[in-house]
Short mmCIF file of C-alpha atoms and ligand atoms in Angstrom, two decimals:
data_model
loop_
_atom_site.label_atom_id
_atom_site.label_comp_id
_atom_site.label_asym_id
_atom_site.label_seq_id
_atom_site.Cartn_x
_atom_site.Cartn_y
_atom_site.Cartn_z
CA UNK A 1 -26.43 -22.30 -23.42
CA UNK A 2 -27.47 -24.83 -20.18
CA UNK A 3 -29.77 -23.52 -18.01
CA UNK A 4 -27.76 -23.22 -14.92
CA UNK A 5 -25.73 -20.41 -16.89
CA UNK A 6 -28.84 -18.83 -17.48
CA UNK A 7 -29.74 -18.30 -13.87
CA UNK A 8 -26.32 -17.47 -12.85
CA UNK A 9 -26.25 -14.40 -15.14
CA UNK A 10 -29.38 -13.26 -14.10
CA UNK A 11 -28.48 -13.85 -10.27
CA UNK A 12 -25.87 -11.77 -10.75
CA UNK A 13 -27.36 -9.19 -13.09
CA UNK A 14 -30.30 -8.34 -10.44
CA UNK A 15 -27.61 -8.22 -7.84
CA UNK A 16 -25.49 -5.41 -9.62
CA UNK A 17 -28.27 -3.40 -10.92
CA UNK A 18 -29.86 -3.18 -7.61
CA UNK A 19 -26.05 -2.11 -6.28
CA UNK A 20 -25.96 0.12 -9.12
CA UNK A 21 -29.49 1.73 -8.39
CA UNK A 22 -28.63 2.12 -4.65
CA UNK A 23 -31.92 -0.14 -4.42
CA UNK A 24 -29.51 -2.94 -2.58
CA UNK A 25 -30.26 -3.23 1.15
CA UNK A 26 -27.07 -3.93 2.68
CA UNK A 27 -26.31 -4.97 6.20
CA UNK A 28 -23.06 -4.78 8.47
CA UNK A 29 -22.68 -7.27 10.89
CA UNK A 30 -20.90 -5.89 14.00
CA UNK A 31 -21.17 -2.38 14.55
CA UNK A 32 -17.99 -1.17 16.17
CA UNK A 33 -15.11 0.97 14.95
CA UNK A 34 -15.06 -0.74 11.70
CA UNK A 35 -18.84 -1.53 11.12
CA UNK A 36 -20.08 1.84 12.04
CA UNK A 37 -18.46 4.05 9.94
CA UNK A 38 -18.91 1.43 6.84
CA UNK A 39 -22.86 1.76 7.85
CA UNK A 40 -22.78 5.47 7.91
CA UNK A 41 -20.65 5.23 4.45
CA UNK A 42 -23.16 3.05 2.59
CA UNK A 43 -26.21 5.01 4.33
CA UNK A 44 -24.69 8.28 3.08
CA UNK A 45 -24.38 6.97 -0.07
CA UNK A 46 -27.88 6.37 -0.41
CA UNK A 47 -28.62 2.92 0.52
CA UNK A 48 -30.64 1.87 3.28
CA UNK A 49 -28.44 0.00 5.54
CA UNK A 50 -29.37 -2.24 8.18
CA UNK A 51 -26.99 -2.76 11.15
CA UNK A 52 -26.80 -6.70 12.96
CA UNK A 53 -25.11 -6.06 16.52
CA UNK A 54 -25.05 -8.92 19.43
CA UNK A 55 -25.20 -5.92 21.39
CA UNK A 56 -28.65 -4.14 22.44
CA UNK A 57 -26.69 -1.08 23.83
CA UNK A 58 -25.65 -0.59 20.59
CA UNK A 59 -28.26 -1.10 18.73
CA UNK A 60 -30.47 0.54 21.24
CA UNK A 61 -27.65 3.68 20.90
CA UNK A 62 -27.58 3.45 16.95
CA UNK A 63 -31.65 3.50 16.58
CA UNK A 64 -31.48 6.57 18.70
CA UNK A 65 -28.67 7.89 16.37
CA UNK A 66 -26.64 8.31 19.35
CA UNK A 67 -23.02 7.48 18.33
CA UNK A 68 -20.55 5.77 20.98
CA UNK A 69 -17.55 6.23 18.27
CA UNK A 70 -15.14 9.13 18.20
CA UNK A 71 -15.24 9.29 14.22
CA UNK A 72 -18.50 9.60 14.23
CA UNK A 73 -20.23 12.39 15.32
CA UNK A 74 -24.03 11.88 16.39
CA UNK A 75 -24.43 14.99 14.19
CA UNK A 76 -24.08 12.85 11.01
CA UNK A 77 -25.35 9.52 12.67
CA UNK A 78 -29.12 10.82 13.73
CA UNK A 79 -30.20 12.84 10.47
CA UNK A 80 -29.18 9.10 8.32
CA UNK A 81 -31.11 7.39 11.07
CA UNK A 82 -33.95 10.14 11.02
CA UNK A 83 -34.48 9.42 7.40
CA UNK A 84 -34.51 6.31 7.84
CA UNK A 85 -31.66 5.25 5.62
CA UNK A 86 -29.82 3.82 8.84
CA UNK A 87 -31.19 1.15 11.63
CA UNK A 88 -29.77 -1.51 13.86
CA UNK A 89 -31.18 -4.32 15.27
CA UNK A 90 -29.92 -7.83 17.26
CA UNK A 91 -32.30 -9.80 15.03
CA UNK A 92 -30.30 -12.04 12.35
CA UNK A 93 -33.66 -12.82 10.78
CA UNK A 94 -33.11 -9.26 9.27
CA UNK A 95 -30.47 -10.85 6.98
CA UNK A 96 -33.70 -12.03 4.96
CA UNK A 97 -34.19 -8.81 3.41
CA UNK A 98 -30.63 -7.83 2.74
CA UNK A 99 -28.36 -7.79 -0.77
CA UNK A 100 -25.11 -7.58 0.82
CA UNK A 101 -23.79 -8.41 4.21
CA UNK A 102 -20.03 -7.09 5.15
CA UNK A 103 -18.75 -8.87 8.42
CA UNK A 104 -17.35 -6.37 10.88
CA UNK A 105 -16.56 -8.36 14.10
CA UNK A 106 -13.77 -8.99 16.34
CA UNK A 107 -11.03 -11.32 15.60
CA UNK A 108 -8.83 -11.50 18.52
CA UNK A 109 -6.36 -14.23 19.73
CA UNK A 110 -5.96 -16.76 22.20
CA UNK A 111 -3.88 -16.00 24.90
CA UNK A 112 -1.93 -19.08 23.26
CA UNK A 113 -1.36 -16.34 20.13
CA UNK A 114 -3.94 -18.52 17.95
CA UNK A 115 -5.98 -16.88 15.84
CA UNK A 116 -10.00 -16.96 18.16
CA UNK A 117 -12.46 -17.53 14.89
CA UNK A 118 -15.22 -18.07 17.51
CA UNK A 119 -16.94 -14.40 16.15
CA UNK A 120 -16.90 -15.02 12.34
CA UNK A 121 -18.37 -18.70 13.00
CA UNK A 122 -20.96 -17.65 15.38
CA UNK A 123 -21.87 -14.98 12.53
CA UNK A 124 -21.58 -16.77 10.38
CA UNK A 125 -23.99 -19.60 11.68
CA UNK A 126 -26.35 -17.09 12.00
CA UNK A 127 -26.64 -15.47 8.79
CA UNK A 128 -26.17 -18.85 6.61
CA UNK A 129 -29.67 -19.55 8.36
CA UNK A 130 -31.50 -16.74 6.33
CA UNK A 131 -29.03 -16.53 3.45
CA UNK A 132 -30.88 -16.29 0.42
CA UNK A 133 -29.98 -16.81 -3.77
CA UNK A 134 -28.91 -13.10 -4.90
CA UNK A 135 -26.88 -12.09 -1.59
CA UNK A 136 -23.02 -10.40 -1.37
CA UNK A 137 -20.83 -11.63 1.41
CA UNK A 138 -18.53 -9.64 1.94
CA UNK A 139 -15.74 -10.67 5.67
CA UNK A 140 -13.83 -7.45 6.66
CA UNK A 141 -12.31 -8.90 9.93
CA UNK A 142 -8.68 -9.30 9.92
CA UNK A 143 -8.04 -12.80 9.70
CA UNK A 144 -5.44 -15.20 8.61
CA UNK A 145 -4.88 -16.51 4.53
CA UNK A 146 -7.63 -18.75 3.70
CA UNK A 147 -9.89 -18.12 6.34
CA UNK A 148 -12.94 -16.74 3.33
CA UNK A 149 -12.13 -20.43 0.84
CA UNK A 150 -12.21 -22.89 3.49
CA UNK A 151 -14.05 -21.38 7.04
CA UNK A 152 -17.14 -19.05 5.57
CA UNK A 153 -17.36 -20.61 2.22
CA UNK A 154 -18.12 -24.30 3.31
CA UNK A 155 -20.37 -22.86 6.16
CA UNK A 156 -22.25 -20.08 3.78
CA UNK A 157 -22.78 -22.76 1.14
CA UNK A 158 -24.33 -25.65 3.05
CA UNK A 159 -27.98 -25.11 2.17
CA UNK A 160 -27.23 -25.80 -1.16
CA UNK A 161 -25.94 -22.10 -2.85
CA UNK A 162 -23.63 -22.38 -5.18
CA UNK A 163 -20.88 -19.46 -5.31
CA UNK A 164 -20.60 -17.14 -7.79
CA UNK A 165 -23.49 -18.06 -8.98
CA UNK A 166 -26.41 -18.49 -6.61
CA UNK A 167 -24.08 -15.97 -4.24
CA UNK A 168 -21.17 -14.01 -4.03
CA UNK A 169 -18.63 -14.19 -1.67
CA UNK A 170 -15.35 -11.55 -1.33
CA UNK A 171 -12.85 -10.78 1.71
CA UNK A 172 -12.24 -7.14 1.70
CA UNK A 173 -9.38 -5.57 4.84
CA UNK A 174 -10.36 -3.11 6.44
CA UNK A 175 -7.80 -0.08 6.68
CA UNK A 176 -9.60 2.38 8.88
CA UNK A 177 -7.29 4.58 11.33
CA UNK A 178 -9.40 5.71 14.37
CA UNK A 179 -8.40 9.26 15.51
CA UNK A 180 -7.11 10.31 11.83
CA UNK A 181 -8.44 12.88 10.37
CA UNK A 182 -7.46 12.68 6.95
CA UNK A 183 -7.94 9.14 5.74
CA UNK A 184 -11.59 8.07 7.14
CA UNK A 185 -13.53 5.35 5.66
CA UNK A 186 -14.25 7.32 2.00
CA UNK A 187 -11.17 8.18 1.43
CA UNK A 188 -8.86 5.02 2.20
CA UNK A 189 -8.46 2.90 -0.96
CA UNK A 190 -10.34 -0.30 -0.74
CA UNK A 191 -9.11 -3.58 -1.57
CA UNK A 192 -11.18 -6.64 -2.14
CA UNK A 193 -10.92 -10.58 -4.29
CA UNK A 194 -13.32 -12.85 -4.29
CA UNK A 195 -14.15 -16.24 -4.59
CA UNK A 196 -14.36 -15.69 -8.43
CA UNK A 197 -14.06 -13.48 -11.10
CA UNK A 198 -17.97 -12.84 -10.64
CA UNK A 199 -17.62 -12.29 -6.50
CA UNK A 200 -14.84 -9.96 -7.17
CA UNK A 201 -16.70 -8.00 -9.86
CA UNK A 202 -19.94 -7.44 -7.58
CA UNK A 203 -17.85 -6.74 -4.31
CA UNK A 204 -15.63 -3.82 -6.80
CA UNK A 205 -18.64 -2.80 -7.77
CA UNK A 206 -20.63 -2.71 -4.68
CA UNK A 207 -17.56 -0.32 -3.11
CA UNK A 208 -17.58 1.79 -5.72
CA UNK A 209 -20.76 3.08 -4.94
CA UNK A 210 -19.61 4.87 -1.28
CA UNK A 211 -16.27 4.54 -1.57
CA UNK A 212 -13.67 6.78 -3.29
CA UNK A 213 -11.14 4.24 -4.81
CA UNK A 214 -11.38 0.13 -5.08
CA UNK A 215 -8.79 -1.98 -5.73
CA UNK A 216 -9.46 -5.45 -7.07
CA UNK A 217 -7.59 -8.00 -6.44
CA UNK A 218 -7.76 -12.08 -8.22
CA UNK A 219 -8.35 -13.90 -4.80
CA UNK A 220 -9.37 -14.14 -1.24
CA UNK A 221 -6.18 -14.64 -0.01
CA UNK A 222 -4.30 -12.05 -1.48
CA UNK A 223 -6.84 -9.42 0.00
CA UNK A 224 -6.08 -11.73 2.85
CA UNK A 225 -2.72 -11.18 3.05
CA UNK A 226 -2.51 -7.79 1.68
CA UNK A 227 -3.85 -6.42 5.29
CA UNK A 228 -1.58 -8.83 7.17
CA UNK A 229 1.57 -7.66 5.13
CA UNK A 230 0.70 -4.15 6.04
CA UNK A 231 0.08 -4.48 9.67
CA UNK A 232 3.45 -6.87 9.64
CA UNK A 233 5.50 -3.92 8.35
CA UNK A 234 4.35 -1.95 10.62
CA UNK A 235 4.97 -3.78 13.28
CA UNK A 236 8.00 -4.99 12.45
CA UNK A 237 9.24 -1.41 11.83
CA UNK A 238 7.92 -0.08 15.19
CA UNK A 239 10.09 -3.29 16.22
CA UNK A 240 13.18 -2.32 14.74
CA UNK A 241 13.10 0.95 16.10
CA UNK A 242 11.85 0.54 19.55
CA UNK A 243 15.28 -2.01 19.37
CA UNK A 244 17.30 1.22 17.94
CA UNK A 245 15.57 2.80 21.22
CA UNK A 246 16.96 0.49 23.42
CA UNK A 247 20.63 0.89 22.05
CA UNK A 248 21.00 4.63 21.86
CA UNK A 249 19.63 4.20 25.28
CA UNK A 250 22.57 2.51 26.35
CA UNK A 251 24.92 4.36 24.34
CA UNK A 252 23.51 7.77 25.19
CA UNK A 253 22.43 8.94 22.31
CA UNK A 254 18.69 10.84 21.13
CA UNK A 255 17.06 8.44 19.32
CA UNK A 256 14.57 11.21 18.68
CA UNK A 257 17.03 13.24 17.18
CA UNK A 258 18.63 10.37 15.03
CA UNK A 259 14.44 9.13 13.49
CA UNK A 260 14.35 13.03 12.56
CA UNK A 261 17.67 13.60 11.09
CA UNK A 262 16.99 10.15 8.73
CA UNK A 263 13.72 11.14 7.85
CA UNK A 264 15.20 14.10 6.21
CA UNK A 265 16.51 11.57 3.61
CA UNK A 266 13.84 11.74 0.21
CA UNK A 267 13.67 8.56 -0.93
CA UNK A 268 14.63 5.23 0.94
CA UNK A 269 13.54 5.51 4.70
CA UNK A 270 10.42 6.12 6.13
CA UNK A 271 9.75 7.26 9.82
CA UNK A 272 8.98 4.85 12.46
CA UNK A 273 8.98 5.81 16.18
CA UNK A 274 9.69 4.17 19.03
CA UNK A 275 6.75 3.87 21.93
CA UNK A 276 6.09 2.25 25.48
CA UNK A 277 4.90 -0.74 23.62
CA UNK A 278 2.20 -1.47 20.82
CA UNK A 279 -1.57 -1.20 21.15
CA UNK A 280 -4.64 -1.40 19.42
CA UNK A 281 -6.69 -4.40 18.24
CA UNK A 282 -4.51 -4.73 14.95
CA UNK A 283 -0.72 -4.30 15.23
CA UNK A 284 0.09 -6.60 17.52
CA UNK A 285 -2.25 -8.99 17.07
CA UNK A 286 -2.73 -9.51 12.96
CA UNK A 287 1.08 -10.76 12.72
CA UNK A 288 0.61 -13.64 14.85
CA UNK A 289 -2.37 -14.67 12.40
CA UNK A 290 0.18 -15.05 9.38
CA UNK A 291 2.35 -16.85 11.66
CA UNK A 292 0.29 -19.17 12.81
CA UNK A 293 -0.80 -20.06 9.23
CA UNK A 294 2.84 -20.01 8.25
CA UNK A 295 3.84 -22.45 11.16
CA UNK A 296 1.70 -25.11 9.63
CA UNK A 297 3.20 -25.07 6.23
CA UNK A 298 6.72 -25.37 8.21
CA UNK A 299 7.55 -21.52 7.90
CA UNK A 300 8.85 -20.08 11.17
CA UNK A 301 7.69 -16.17 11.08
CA UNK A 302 11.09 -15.06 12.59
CA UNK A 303 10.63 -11.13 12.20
CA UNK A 304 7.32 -11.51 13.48
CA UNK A 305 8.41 -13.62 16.77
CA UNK A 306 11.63 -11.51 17.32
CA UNK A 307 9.86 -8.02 16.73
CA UNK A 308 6.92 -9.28 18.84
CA UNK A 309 9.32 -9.75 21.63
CA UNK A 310 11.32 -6.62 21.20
CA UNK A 311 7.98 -4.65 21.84
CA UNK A 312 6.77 -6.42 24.47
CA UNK A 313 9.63 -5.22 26.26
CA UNK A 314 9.17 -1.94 26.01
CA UNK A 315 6.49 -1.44 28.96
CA UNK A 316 9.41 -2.92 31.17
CA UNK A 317 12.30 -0.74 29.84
CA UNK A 318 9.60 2.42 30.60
CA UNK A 319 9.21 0.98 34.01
CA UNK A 320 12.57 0.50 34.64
CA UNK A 321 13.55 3.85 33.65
CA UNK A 322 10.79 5.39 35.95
CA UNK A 323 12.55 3.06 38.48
CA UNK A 324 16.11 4.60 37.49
CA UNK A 325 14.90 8.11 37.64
CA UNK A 326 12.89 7.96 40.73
CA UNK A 327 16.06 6.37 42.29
CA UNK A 328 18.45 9.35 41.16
CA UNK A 329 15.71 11.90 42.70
CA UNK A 330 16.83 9.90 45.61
CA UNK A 331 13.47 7.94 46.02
CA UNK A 332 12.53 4.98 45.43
CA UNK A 333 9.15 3.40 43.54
CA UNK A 334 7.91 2.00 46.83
CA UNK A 335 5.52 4.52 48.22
CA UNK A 336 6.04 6.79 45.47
CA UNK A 337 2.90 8.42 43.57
CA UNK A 338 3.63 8.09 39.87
CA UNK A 339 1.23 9.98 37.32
CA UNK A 340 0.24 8.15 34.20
CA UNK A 341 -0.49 10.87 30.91
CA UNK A 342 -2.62 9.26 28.68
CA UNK A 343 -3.69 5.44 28.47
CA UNK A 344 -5.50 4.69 25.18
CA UNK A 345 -3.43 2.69 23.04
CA UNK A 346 -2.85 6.11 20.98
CA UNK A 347 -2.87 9.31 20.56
CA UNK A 348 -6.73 11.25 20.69
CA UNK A 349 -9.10 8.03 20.66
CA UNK A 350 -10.50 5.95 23.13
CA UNK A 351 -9.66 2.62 22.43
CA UNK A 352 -7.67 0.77 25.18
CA UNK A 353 -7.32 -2.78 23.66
CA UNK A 354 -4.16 -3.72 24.47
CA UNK A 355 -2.58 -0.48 25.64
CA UNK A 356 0.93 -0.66 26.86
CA UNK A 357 -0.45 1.70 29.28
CA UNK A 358 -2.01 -1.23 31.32
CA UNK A 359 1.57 -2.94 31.79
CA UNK A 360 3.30 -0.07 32.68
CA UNK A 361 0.48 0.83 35.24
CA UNK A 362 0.60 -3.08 36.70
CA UNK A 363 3.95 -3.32 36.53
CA UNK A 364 4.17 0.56 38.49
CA UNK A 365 1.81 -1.00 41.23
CA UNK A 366 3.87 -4.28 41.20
CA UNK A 367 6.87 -2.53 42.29
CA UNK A 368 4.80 -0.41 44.90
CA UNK A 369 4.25 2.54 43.21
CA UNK A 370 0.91 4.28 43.64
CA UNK A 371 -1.08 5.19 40.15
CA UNK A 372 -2.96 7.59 39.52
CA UNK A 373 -3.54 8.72 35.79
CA UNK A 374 -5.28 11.76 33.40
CA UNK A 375 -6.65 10.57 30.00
CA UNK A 376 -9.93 12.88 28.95
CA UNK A 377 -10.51 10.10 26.31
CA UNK A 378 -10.65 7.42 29.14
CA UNK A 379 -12.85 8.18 32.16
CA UNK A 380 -12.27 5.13 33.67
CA UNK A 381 -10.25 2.15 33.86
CA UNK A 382 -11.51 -0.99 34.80
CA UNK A 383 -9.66 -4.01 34.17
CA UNK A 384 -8.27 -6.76 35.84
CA UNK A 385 -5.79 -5.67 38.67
CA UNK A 386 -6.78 -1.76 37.59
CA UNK A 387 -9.51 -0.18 39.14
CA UNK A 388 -9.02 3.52 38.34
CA UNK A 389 -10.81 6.80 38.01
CA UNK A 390 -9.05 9.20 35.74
CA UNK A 391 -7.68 12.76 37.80
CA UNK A 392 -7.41 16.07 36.02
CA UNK A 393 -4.08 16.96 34.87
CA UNK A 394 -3.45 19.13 37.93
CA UNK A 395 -2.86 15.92 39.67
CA UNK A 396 0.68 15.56 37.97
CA UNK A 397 1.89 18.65 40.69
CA UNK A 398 1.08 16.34 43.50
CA UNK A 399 3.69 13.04 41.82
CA UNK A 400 6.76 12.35 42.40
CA UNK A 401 7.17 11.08 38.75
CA UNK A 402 4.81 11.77 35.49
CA UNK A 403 5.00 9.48 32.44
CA UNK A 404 3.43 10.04 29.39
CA UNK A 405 2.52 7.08 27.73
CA UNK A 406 -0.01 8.25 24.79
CA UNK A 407 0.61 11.97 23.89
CA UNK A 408 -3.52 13.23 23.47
CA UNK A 409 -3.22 16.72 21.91
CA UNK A 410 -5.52 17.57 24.79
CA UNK A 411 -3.16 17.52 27.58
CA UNK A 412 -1.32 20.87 28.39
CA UNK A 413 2.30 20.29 28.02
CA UNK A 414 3.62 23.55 29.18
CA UNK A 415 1.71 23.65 32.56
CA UNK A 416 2.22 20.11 32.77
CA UNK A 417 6.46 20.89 32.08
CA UNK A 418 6.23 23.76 35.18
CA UNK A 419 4.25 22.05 37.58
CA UNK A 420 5.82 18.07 37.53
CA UNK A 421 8.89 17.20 39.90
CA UNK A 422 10.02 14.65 37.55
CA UNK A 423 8.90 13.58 34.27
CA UNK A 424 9.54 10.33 31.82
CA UNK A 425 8.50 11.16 28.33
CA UNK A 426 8.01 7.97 26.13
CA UNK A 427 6.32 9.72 23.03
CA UNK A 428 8.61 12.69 22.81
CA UNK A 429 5.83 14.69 23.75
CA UNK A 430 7.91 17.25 24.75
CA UNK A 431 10.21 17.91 21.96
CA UNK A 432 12.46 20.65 21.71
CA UNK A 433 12.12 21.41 25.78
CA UNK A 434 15.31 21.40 27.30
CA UNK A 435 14.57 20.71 31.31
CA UNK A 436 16.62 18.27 33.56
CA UNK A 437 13.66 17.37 35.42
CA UNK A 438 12.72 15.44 31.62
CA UNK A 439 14.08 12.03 30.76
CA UNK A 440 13.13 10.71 27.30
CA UNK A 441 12.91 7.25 26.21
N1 NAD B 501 -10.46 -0.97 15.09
C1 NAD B 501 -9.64 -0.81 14.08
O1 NAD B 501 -8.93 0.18 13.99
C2 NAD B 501 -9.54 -1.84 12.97
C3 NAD B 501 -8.85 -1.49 11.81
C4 NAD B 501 -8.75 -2.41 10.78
C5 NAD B 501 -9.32 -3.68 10.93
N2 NAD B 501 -9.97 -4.01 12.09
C6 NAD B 501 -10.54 -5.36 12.16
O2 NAD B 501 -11.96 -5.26 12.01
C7 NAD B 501 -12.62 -6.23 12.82
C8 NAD B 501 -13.61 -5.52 13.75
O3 NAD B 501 -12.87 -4.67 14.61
P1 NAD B 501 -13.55 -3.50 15.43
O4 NAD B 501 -12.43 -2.66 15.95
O5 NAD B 501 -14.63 -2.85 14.66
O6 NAD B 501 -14.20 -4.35 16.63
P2 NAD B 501 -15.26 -3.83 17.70
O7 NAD B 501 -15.09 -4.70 18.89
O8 NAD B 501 -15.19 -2.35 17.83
O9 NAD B 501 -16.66 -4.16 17.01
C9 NAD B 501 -17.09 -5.45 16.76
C10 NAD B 501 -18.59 -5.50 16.96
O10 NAD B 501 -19.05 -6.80 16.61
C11 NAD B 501 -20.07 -7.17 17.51
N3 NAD B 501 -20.18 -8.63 17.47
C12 NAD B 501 -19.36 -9.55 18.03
N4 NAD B 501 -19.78 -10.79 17.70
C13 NAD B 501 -20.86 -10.64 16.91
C14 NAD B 501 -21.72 -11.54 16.26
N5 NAD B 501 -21.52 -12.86 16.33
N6 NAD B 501 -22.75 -11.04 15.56
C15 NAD B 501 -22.95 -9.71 15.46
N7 NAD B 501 -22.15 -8.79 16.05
C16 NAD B 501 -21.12 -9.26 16.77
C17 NAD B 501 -19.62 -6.61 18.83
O11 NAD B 501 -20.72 -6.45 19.71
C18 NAD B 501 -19.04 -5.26 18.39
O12 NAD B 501 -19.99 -4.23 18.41
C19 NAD B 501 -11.51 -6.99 13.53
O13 NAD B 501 -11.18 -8.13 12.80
C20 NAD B 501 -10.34 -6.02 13.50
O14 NAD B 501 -9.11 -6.69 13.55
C21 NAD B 501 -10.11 -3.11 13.10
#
C-alpha cells in the first residue's frame, strides 16, 4: 500500500481513539446560545472543552462559570468549570492544542437579504492559522448549500492539509430550541455529512460521545440543506397561517378556534399558529439563505418570497387593529398610552433578535402612541428609535390599550384581564376568556 494511505489511516485512527477515550480536547468557537450548551454537552461528557469567544465578557463570565444563557443554569456551568473540564478564552492560538473545533457563530444577513459570511471567514482565518494534521472541523452555523465544499474547505486547506486525510471536515445544523424544556442539546437528534466518507465517520462518531442520537448523512450539503428545509417549513407554515389570520379576520371568523378544531384531525395536518410577526435569529432569516443560493442557479424561491412578505405584515395588521380598537373606545392612537406584554421574539427566553415586538412598538410611536412595556425576560430595550425601561405589569391599569405580543408564562393573565381598559391579544393568550374589552388577532 503507498505511503500516503498509510498516514491517512493512522491520522484518522489517533483522531477516533482519542474521541473514543474522551482524551480529544475539543473547542467551540462562539459561545452563545448554540456554542454554550454544545460546550457544557461535550464537558459533561467528559472531555475537556475549551471555549474561543471574540468576546471577553463572555469569556471573562464563562471562566467564572457564571452563565448569561437561560438554558443554562450557572448551577451546572461552575462545577464543569470548577473541575476544570470547561474554560474560555479570546486567544485563537488555543486552537493548537485542540482535536475538534465546532463553529458556533452568527450568520446573519445583509439588510439586502444576502447571506453576511463575514463571521465564519473571520473564524475561520483565525483558526486555519494554528490548524494542525489530526484536527475535526466541524461548522454548525446556519448557512446556505455549499458554504462547508467551497468557503471553509479552500480556506482550512491552504497550508497544505489534505482532507480526509491530514483533517476532517463535516457541517453539522444545529437544532437547539431556546426556552424548551424537553428537547435541549442531548436530546435533539443530530445530523451531520462530511467532506468524505472518513469526515463523516469521525464527526458521527465524535457526537456520539455527548449526544443521544446522530444521524449521518453522505454530504455537506445535504446537512446543509436539511436545516434550511426545516426552518423553510416552518416558516412557510407560520406564513400560510398568519395569511388564514388575515382572512378570517375579514370574514369574522376565530382563527383560533378553526387551528384547534383541525388539529383534532390524526394524521395529515399539523398545528401552526398565527403571531404578530416572526422572530428569532433563524426563521426568518435561514430561508433567504436557500434563496439566495437558488437565485443563482435561476430558481426563484416563490414560497419563501411570498411567505416572507405575508409575515412581515403582520406587525402592521397588529398595529392597525390597536388603531381600530382604540378608535371604537372612541380614542384615538395619538396621545394614547399603549402597554406592550412581552417583547422577546418568544415565549419565556430572552432573545430579542428580530422581535416583531420592535415594529409594533416603532410603528405604535410612529402613529403617536406612547409605549411603555412589561417583559421580566427583557429589562431593557435599547435599540435604535427604542429607548425603554421595562414597567411591572401593574402598569397595564394605567393604558388605554394592552397588547400582548409574546405570551411569557410569567405574566398574570387574570389580574392583567380585570385591571386593562382594552386589550389586543395576538398570541391567544387569553383563550377561553370571554370579555368585550378583548380583541384577538
Ligand atoms: N439561537 C438559536 O436558537 C439557533 C438555533 C439553531 C441554529 N442557530 C445558528 O447557530 C449560529 C450561532 O447562533 P447563536 O444564536 O449561538 O449566536 P450568538 O450570537 O448567541 O453567539 C455567537 C457567538 O459567536 C461569537 N463570535 C462572533 N464572531 C466570532 C469569531 N469570529 N470568533 C469567535 N467568536 C465569535 C459572538 O461573540 C457570540 O458569543 C447561527 O448561525 C445561527 O443561525 C441558532
Amino acid at each position: 500500500m503507498p505511503e500516503p494511505q498509510l498516514t491517512a489511516q493512522t491520522t484518522a485512527q489517533i483522531l477516533e481513539e482519542k474521541i473514543r477515550c474522551r482524551t480529544a480536547r475539543v473547542g467551540i468557537v462562539g459561545l452563545g446560545y448554540v456554542g454554550l450548551p454544545l460546550a457544557v454537552e461535550f464537558a459533561r461528557a467528559g472531555f475537556h472543552v475549551t471555549g474561543i469567544d471574540l468576546s471577553e465578557a463572555k469569556t471573562r463570565r464563562v471562566n467564572a462559570g457564571d452563565s448569561y444563557i437561560g438554558d443554562i443554569p450557572s448551577a451546572i456551568l461552575a462545577p464543569l468549570v470548577q473541575a476544570g473540564k470547561l474554560s474560555a478564552t479570546t486567544d485563537f492560538s488555543a486552537v493548537l492544542d485542540l482535536d475538534t473545533i465546532n463553529i458556533c457563530v452568527p450568520t446573519p444577513l445583509r439588510k439586502t437579504k444576502d447571506p453576511d459570511m463575514s463571521y465564519i471567514v473571520s473564524a475561520c482565518e483565525e483558526i486555519v492559522k494554528y490548524l494542525h494534521p489530526g484536527t475535526l472541523v466541524i461548522l454548525e452555523s446556519t448557512t446556505y448549500p455549499g458554504t462547508t465544499d467551497e468557503l471553509l474547505l479552500p480556506m482550512l486547506s491552504k497550508g497544505g492539509l489534505e482532507v480526509g486525510k491530514d483533517f476532517f471536515l463535516c457541517f453539522s445544523p444545529e437544532r437547539v430550541d431556546p426556552g424548551n424544556p424537553k428537547f435541549q442539546t442531548a436530546n435533539i437528534p443530530k445530523v451531520v455529512g462530511g467532506c468524505t466518507a472518513a469526515c463523516t465517520e469521525i464527526g458521527r462518531l465524535f457526537y456520539a460521545q455527548a449526544l443521544q442520537h446522530v444521524v449521518p448523512v453522505s454530504s455537506t450539503q445535504v446537512a446543509e440543506m436539511v436545516k434550511l428545509l426545516e426552518n423553510t417549513f416552518r416558516m412557510i407554515n407560520i406564513g400560510l397561517v398568519n395569511e388564514m389570520a388575515l382572512m378570517c379576520d375579514r370574514i369574522r371568523i376565530n382563527v383560533w378556534e378553526v387551528i384547534d378544531a383541525a388539529a383534532t384531525k390524526p394524521f395529515g395536518f399539523m398545528p401552526f399558529y398565527p403571531g404578530p410577526g416572526l422572530g428569532g435569529h433563524c426563521i426568518p432569516i435561514d430561508p433567504f439563505y436557500l434563496s439566495w443560493k437558488t437565485k443563482q442557479a435561476g430558481i426563484e424561491a416563490r414560497f419563501i418570497e411570498l411567505a416572507g412578505y405575508i409575515n412581515g405584515q403582520m406587525p402592521h395588521f397588529v398595529v392597525d387593529k390597536v388603531q381600530n380598537a382604540l378608535n371604537d373606545a372612541g380614542k384615538p392612537v395619538k396621545g394614547s398610552r399603549i402597554h406592550v406584554m412581552g417583547v422577546a421574539y418568544k415565549r419565556d427566553i430572552d432573545d430579542m433578535r428580530e422581535s416583531p415586538a420592535l415594529d409594533v412598538m416603532m410603528l405604535l410611536q410612529r402613529r403617536g402612541g406612547l409605549v411603555t412595556y412589561s417583559d421580566p425576560h427583557v429589562p431593557r430595550l435599547h435599540v435604535e428609535g427604542l429607548e425603554i425601561d421595562a414597567s411591572p405589569q401593574e402598569a397595564a391599569a394605567e393604558a388605554d390599550c394592552v397588547v400582548i405580543v409574546t405570551d411569557h408564562a410569567a405574566f398574570d393573565y387574570p389580574a392583567l384581564v380585570r385591571q386593562a381598559a382594552l386589550i389586543v391579544d395576538t398570541r391567544n393568550a387569553l383563550k377561553g376568556v370571554s370579555s368585550p374589552k378583548i380583541v384577538r388577532l
